[in-house]
Coordinates of C-alpha atoms and ligand atoms in Angstrom, one line a residue:
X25 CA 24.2 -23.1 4.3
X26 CA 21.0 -24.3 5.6
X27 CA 19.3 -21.8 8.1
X28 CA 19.4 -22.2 11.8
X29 CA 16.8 -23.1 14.1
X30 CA 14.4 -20.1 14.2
X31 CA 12.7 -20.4 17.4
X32 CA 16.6 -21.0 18.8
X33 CA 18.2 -18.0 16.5
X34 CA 15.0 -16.0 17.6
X35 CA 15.4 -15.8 21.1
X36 CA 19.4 -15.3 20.4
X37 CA 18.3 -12.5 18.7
X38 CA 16.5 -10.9 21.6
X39 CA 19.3 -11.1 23.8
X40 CA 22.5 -10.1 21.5
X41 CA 21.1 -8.5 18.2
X42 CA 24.2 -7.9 16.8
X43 CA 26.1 -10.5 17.0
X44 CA 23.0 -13.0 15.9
X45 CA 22.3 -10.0 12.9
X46 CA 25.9 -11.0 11.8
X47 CA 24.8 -14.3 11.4
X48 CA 21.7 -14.3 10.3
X49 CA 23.0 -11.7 7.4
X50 CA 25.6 -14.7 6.1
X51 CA 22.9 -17.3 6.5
X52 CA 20.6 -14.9 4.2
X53 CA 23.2 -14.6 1.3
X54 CA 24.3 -18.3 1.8
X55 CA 21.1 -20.0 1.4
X56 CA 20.9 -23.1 -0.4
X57 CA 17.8 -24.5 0.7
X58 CA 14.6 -24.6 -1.3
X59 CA 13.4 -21.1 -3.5
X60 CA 11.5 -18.9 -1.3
X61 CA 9.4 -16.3 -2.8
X62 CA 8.5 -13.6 -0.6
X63 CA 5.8 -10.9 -1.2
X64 CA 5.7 -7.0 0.7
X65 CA 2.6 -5.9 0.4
X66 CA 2.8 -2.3 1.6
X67 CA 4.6 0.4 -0.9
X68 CA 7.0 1.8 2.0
X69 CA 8.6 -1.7 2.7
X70 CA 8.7 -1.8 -1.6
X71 CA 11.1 1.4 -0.9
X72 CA 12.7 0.5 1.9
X73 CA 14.0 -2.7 0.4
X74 CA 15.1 -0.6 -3.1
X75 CA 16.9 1.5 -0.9
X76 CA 18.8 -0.8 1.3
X77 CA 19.9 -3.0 -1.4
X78 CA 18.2 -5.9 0.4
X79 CA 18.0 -8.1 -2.8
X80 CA 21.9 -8.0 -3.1
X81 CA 22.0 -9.3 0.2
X82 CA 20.0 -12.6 -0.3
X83 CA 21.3 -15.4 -1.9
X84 CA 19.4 -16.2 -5.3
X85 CA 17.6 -18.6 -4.2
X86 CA 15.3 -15.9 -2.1
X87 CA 13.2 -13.9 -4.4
X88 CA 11.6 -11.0 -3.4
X89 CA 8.3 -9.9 -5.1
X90 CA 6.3 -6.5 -4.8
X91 CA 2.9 -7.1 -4.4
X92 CA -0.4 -4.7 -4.3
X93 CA 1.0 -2.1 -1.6
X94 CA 0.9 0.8 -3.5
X95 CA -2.4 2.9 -3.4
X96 CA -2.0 5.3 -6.0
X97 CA -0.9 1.9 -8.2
X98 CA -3.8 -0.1 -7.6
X99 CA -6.5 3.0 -8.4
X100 CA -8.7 2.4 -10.7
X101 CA -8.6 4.7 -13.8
X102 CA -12.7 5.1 -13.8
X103 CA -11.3 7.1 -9.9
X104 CA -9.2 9.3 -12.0
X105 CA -12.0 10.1 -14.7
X106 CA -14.2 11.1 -12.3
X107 CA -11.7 13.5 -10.1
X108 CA -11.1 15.3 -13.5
X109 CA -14.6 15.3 -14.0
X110 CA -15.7 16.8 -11.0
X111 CA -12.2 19.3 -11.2
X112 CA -14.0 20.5 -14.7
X113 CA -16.9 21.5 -12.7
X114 CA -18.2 24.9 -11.8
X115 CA -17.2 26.1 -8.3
X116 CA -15.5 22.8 -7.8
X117 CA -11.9 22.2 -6.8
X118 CA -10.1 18.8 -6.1
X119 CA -7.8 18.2 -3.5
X120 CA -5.2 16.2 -3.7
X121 CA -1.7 14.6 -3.0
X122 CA 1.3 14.8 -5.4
X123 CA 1.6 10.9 -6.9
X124 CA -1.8 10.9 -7.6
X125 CA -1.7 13.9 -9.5
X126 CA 0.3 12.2 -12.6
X127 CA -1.4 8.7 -12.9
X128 CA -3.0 8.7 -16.3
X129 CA -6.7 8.2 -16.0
X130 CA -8.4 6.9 -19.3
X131 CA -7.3 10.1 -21.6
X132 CA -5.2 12.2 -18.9
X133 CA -3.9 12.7 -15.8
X134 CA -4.9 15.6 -13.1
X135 CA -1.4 17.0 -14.2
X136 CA -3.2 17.4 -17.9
X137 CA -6.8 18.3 -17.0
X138 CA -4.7 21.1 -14.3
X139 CA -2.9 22.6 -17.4
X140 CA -5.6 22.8 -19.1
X141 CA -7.4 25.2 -16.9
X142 CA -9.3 22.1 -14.9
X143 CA -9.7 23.6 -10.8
X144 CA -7.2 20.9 -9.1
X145 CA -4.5 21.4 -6.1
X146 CA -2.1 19.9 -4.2
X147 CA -2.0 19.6 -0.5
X148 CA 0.4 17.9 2.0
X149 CA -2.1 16.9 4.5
X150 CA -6.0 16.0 4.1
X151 CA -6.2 18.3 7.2
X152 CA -5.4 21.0 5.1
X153 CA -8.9 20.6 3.2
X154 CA -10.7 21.7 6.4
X155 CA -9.0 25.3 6.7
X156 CA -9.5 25.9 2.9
X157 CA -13.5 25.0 3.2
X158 CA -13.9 27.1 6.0
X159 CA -11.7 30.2 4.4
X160 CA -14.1 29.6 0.9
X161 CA -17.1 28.6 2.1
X162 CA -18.7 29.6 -1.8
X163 CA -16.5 26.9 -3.2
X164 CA -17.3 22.7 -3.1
X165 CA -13.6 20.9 -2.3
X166 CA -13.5 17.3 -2.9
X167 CA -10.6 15.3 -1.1
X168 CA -9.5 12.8 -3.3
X169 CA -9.2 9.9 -0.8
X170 CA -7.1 7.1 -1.6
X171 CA -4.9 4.7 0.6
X172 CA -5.3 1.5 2.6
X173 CA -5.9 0.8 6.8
X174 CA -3.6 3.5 7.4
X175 CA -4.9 6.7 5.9
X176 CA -7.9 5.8 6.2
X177 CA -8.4 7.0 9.9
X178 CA -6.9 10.4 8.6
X179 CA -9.7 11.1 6.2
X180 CA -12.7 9.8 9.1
X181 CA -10.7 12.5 11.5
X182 CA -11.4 15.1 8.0
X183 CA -15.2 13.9 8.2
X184 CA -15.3 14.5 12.2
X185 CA -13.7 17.7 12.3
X186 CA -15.6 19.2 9.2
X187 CA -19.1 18.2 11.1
X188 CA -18.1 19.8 14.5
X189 CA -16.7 23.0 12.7
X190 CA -20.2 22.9 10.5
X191 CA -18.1 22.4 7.2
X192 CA -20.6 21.6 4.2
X193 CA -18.3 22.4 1.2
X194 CA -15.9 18.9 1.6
X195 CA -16.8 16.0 0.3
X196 CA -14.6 12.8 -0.2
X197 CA -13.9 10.5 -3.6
X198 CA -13.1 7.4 -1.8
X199 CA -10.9 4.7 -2.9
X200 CA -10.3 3.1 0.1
X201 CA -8.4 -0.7 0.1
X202 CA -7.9 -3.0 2.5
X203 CA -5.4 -5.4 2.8
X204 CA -6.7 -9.2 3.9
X205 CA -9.0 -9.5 1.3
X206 CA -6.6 -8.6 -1.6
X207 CA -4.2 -10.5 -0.1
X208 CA -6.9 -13.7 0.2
X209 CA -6.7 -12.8 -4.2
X210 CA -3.1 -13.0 -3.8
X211 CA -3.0 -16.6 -2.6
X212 CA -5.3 -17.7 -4.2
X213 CA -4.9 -16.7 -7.6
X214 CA -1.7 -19.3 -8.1
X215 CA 1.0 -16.8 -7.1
X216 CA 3.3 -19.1 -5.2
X217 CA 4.0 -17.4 -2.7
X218 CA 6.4 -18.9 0.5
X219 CA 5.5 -16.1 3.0
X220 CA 4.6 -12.2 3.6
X221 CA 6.1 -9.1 5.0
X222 CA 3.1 -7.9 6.3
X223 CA 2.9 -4.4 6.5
X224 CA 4.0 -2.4 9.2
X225 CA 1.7 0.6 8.9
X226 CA -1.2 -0.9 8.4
X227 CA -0.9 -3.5 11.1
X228 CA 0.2 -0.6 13.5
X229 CA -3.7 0.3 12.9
X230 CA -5.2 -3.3 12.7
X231 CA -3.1 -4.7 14.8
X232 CA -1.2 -7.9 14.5
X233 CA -3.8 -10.3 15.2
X234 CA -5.5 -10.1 11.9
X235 CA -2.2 -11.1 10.2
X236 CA -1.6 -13.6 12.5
X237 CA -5.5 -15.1 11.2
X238 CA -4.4 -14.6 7.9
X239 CA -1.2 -17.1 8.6
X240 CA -3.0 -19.9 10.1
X241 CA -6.2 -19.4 7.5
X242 CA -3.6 -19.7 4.7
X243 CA -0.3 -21.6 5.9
X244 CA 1.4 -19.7 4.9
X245 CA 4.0 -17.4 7.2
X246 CA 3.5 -13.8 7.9
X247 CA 6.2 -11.7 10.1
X248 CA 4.6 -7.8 10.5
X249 CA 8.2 -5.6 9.7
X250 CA 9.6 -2.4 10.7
X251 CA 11.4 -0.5 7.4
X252 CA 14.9 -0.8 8.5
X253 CA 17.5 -2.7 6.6
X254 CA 18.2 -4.8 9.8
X255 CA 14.8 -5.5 10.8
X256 CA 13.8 -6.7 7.2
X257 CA 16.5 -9.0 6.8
X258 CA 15.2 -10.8 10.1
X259 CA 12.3 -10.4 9.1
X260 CA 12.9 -12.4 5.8
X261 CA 15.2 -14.6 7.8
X262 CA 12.2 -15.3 9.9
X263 CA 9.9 -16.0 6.7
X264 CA 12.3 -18.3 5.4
X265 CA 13.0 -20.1 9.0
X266 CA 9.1 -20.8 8.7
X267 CA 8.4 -21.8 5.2
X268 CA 5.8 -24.4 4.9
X269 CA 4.4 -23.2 8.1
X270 CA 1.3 -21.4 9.4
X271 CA 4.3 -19.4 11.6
X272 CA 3.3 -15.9 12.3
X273 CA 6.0 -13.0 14.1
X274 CA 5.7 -9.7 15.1
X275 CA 8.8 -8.7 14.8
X276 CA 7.4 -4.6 14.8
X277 CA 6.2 -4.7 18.7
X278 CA 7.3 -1.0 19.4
X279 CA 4.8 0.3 16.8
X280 CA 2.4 -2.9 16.7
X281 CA 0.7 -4.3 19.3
X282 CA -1.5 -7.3 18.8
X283 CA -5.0 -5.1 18.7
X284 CA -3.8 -2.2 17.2
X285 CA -4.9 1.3 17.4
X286 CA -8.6 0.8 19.0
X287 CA -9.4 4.9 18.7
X288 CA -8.6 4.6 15.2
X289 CA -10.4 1.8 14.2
X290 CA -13.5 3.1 16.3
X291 CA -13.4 6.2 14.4
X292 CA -12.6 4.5 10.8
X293 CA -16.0 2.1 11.7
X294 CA -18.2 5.4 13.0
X295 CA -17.9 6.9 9.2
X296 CA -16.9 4.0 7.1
X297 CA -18.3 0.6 6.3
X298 CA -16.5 -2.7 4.4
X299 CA -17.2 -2.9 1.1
X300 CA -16.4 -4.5 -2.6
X301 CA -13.2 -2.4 -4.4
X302 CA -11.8 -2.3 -7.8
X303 CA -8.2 -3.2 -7.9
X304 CA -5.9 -2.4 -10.9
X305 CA -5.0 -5.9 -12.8
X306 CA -7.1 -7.7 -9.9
X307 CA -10.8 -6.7 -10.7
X308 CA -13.3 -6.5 -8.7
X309 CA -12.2 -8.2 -4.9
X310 CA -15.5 -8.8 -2.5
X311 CA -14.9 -6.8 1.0
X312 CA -11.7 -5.3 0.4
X313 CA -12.6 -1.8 0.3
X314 CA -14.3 0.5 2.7
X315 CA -16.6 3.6 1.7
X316 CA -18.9 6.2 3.9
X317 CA -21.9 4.8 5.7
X318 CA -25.3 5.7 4.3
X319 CA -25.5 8.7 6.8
X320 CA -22.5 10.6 6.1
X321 CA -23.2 9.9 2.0
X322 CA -23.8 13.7 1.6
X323 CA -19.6 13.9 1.8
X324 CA -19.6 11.4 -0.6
X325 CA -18.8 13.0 -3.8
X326 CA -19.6 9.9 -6.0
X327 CA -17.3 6.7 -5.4
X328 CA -20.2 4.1 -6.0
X329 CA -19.3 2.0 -9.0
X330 CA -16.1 3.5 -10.4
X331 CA -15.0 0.2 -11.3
X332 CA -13.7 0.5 -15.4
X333 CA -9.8 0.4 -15.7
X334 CA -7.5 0.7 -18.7
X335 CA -4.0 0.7 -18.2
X336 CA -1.9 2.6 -20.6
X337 CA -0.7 1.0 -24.4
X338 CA 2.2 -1.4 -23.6
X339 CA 2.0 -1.2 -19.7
X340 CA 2.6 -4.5 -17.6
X341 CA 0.9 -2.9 -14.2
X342 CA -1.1 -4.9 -13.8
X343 CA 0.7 -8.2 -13.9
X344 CA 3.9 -5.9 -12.0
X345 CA 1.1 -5.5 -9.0
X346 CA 0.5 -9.1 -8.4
X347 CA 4.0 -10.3 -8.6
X348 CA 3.6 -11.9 -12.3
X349 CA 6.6 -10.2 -13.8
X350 CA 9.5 -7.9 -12.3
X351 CA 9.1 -4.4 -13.4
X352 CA 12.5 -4.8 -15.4
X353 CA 10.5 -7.5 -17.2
X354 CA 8.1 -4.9 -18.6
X355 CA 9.3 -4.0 -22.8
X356 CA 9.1 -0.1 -21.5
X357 CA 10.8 -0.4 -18.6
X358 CA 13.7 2.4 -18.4
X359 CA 12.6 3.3 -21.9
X360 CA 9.6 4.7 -22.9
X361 CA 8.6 4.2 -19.1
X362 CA 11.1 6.2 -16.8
X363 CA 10.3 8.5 -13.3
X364 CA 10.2 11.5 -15.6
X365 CA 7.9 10.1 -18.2
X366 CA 6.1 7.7 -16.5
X367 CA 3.8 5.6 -18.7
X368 CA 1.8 3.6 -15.5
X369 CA 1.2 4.0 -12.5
X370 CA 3.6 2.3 -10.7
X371 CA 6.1 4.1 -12.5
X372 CA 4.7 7.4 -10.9
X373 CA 5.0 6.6 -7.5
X374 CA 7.5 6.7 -5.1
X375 CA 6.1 4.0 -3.6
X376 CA 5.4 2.2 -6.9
X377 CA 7.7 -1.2 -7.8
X378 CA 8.3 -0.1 -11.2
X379 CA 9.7 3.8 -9.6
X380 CA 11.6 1.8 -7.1
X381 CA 13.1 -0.5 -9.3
X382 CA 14.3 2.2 -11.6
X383 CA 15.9 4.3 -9.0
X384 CA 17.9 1.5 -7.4
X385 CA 18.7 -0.1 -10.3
X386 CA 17.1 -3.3 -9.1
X387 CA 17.6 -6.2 -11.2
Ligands
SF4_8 FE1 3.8 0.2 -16.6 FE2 6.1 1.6 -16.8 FE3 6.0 -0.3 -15.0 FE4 6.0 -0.9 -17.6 S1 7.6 0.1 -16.4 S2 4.7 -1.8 -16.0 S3 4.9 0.8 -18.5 S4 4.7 1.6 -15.1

């Protein structure tokens, strides 16, 4: 069954969502048009999807493909080396979140290096760093900072509060992405891709405009996503409505607005300025990372050129992050690689394609 008229279904869809939804999910699994390959590009929609079964509910001839979303996935291992490094050092102790924690660097993870006696910890919330700087002033915390448009603000508010409060015993290790560059790589690195779910977070802080730039730059569709079931199957139905197309929607406007969330972005551009990144199986990308300005540098605890990367014997990361090959495609997959022995990366996260795969049982 061939799709509908979007712009028609579209504004049926404003106007009686459910009985349009009913539609819309028959004309999903029904499709016989052309193959659509679609690509999420934010690890949260890569769960959502696992988690509502949304593949089962397309027809075959819509594939969707996991791209670089995942922020713990796409670190660098030279990031890892030099957290356990500077966890190793006297006085020092590294801050952290839980994923990260288990990603092999080149030798070992922070797991290892913490078992071994190395000074790391987990917290739930960067803002936690502040209170155990000022309650241990004699002891040098380093936040390990890694995420994309959307954490970043969180880690500038760190920075702002730690000056006002007089904190001088936190520093950041920044790995900070960001996501029109990477996807610029995606495009144009021969990945065939029909259209994006762009992701909702992150456009909830650079607004939907930038996606909407992206769309017409590339022709190629973009529809910004909430992370329920229902709203990504429009939101593929849209995609696939606007194949071959420079069509942009917003189909997130409760929690995106077109310029975003100005007092974040101000903030995010007072500490931190653009700048090249590393990417796991992508290199090098110009512009699609962002580290501290020259004057806040003395909270930097040494992110400048932590470029090397070597993924683990026998792991297909790197080709799983750009949508190459499904992580059931990789030889360890569910066997040497599992959630309780992960091997890579994106094995280790919850928001990691290889994770999500496995615990859905994804095909
Ligand atoms: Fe790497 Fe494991 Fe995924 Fe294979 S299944 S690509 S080893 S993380």
């Amino acid at each position: 069954m061939r799709l509908l008229n979007y712009s028609m279904k579209l504004r049926g869809l404003q106007s009686d969502m459910q009985n349009n939804f009913k539609e819309i999910a028959r004309a999903l699994r029904e499709y016989d048009g052309e193959e659509v390959r679609i690509m999420e590009v934010c690890g949260t929609h890569t769960a959502a999807i696992s988690e509502n079964g949304i593949p089962s509910m397309l027809s075959p001839k819509i594939k969707l493909i996991s791209g670089p979303g995942c922020p713990v996935c796409v670190t660098v291992t030279a990031v890892i080396d030099k957290l356990i490094e500077l966890s190793l050092t006297e006085n020092t102790v590294v801050l952290t979140f839980g994923d990260l924690i288990r990603v092999k660097g080149t030798f070992k993870s922070l797991a290892d290096a913490k078992a071994e006696g190395a000074h790391v910890k987990m917290v739930y919330s960067p803002l936690e760093s502040l209170e155990l700087a000022k309650a241990n002033p004699s002891i040098n915390y380093v936040f390990a900072a890694i995420g994309f448009e959307t954490t970043t603000p969180v880690y500038a508010t760190v920075l702002d509060e730690a000056i006002k409060r007089n904190i001088h015993n936190l520093r950041l290790l920044t790995s900070l992405k960001t996501m029109p560059e990477v996807i610029r790589w995606v495009v144009n690195s021969g990945n065939d891709i029909d259209g994006f779910i762009a992701p909702g977070h992150v456009a909830a802080i650079t607004g939907a405009d930038i996606f909407a730039k992206l769309s017409k730059e590339l022709s190629i569709p973009f529809v910004v996503s909430g992370f329920k079931g229902k709203q990504l199957l429009l939101t593929i139905y849209a995609i696939v409505s606007m194949k071959g197309t420079a069509g942009f929607r917003n189909l997130y406007k409760e929690v995106v607005s077109d310029e975003g969330n100005l007092k974040a972005q101000e903030l995010v551009s007072k500490f931190f300025t653009l700048s090249d990144a590393s990417w796991r199986g992508m290199g090098k990308i110009p512009g699609s990372g962002m580290i501290l300005k020259d004057e806040y540098r003395e909270y930097d605890a040494g992110s400048i050129g932590l470029d090397e990367d070597h993924m683990p014997k026998g792991c297909s990361c790197a080709e799983v992050l750009v949508g190459k090959l499904k992580p059931n495609e990789c030889p360890l997959f569910g066997k040497v690689c599992t959630p309780d022995n992960a091997h890579g990366a994106c094995m280790v996260s919850t928001e990691g394609s290889c994770y999500n795969y496995f615990v859905s049982g994804r095909k």
